[in-house]
C-alpha cells in the first residue's frame, strides 16, 4: 500500500493519537505521546479513572528530563466522542481479553478513516487473532510497550501475515520521533520478541530454584549484577562479538544439553499461582510485601530506571516533534 496513506502520522506535533484505555499502561503511553508534543485523546469510560488520569500524566511528565513543552492530553468517555477524521493512530490498551479486543477493533474499523493505523498493545494475543475477520487487517499492527511505558524505551512493532509494510514503516518511524527505541517483529509469535527472550531466561532461572541450586535472591543478583548489568551496554549478540564467538560457541555446546526444556512453568511458579502468592498485589510472592515495602520498592525501581535512561540518553533517538 502507498506509504503516503499514513502521512497523518508523519510527525508527533502534527499528529492526533487515540489511546483506548486509561489504566496504568494507557496513562503511561499518553505520557510518551505528550512528551513528543503529540495531541493525545484517551478513551476511558470509568469516571474515577478518567478524573485521575490528567494528574498522573502531568506527574510523570514532570519527572522526565526535557519534557517542558508537551502536547495536549484529553480524556473522553466513548469512541463516539472523537473527531476520527484527524486521527492518525489508535493504540489499544484495554484488558487482556480476546473477545473484548476483537469487538473493539471491529468498532474501530468502522469509525476510523482509511489512513488511521490501528495498533494493539496486547502482550499475549497474536495480532492476527485480534484482527481476525476485519476487512482492513493490513493497517492493524502490534505496538507493544513495556511497563512503565514512559521509562522503558523499547516498543515492539509487530506484523502478522496480513500487515501492510508501509503501515509498519510509518509506525516505526513515528515511535522513533517520539524518542522510543522501536524493534520490528516480522511474525506475531506468542510473546513477540522481548518477552520470548525474557521467558527463555526465566524458564532456566525458575528451574534452578526448583532444583535447589540457587535461591530467588541469588538468581536475581546473578542477573542484575552479572550479565544483566552488561546488557545495559550491549545485548547478547553484541556481547558475543566482545567476548569471542568461538568461546561462546564452545560454552554453548557444553551447557545447552543441560538446559531446562520443560513445556510447563516451573513448580515454584505454579504453586504460587495456585495458592494466591501472586506478588506485590497479594502481599507475597517470592518476597514478602507490606504496603510500606511496596512503596519503597516502586520508588527504588523507578529511580533506577530513570538513572538508566540518563546513562543511555546519548544512544536513544532524539524526540523530533
CSV table of N, CA, C and O in Angstrom, one decimal, residues 220-234 239 304 311:
chain,number,residue,atom,x,y,z
A,220,UNK,N,18.2,-13.4,41.3
A,220,UNK,CA,18.1,-12.0,41.0
A,220,UNK,C,19.4,-11.3,40.9
A,220,UNK,O,19.7,-10.5,40.0
A,221,UNK,N,20.3,-11.6,41.9
A,221,UNK,CA,21.6,-10.9,42.0
A,221,UNK,C,22.5,-11.4,40.8
A,221,UNK,O,23.2,-10.5,40.3
A,222,UNK,N,22.4,-12.6,40.5
A,222,UNK,CA,23.2,-13.1,39.3
A,222,UNK,C,22.9,-12.4,38.1
A,222,UNK,O,23.8,-12.0,37.3
A,223,UNK,N,21.6,-12.1,37.9
A,223,UNK,CA,21.2,-11.4,36.6
A,223,UNK,C,21.5,-9.9,36.8
A,223,UNK,O,22.2,-9.3,35.9
A,224,UNK,N,21.1,-9.3,37.8
A,224,UNK,CA,21.2,-7.8,38.0
A,224,UNK,C,22.7,-7.3,38.0
A,224,UNK,O,23.0,-6.3,37.4
A,225,UNK,N,23.5,-8.0,38.8
A,225,UNK,CA,24.9,-7.6,39.0
A,225,UNK,C,25.9,-8.3,38.2
A,225,UNK,O,27.1,-8.1,38.3
A,226,UNK,N,25.4,-9.3,37.3
A,226,UNK,CA,26.3,-10.0,36.5
A,226,UNK,C,26.1,-9.7,35.0
A,226,UNK,O,26.3,-8.5,34.6
A,227,UNK,N,25.6,-10.7,34.2
A,227,UNK,CA,25.4,-10.4,32.8
A,227,UNK,C,24.4,-9.4,32.5
A,227,UNK,O,24.4,-8.7,31.5
A,228,UNK,N,23.3,-9.3,33.4
A,228,UNK,CA,22.3,-8.3,33.2
A,228,UNK,C,22.8,-6.9,33.3
A,228,UNK,O,22.4,-6.0,32.5
A,229,UNK,N,23.8,-6.7,34.1
A,229,UNK,CA,24.4,-5.4,34.3
A,229,UNK,C,25.1,-5.0,32.9
A,229,UNK,O,25.0,-3.8,32.5
A,230,UNK,N,25.7,-6.0,32.3
A,230,UNK,CA,26.4,-5.7,31.0
A,230,UNK,C,25.4,-5.4,29.9
A,230,UNK,O,25.7,-4.8,28.9
A,231,UNK,N,24.2,-5.9,30.0
A,231,UNK,CA,23.2,-5.7,29.0
A,231,UNK,C,22.8,-4.3,28.8
A,231,UNK,O,22.3,-3.9,27.7
A,232,UNK,N,23.0,-3.4,29.8
A,232,UNK,CA,22.8,-2.0,29.6
A,232,UNK,C,23.8,-1.5,28.5
A,232,UNK,O,23.4,-0.5,27.8
A,233,UNK,N,24.9,-2.1,28.4
A,233,UNK,CA,25.9,-1.6,27.4
A,233,UNK,C,25.8,-2.3,26.1
A,233,UNK,O,26.1,-1.8,25.0
A,234,UNK,N,25.5,-3.6,26.1
A,234,UNK,CA,25.5,-4.4,24.9
A,234,UNK,C,24.5,-5.6,25.1
A,234,UNK,O,24.6,-6.3,26.1
A,239,UNK,N,27.4,-8.9,22.7
A,239,UNK,CA,28.3,-9.5,23.7
A,239,UNK,C,29.2,-10.6,23.1
A,239,UNK,O,30.3,-10.8,23.5
A,304,UNK,N,15.9,3.9,39.6
A,304,UNK,CA,17.0,3.2,38.9
A,304,UNK,C,16.7,3.2,37.4
A,304,UNK,O,17.6,3.4,36.5
A,311,UNK,N,21.8,7.4,31.7
A,311,UNK,CA,23.0,6.8,31.2
A,311,UNK,C,23.0,6.5,29.6
A,311,UNK,O,24.0,6.6,28.9
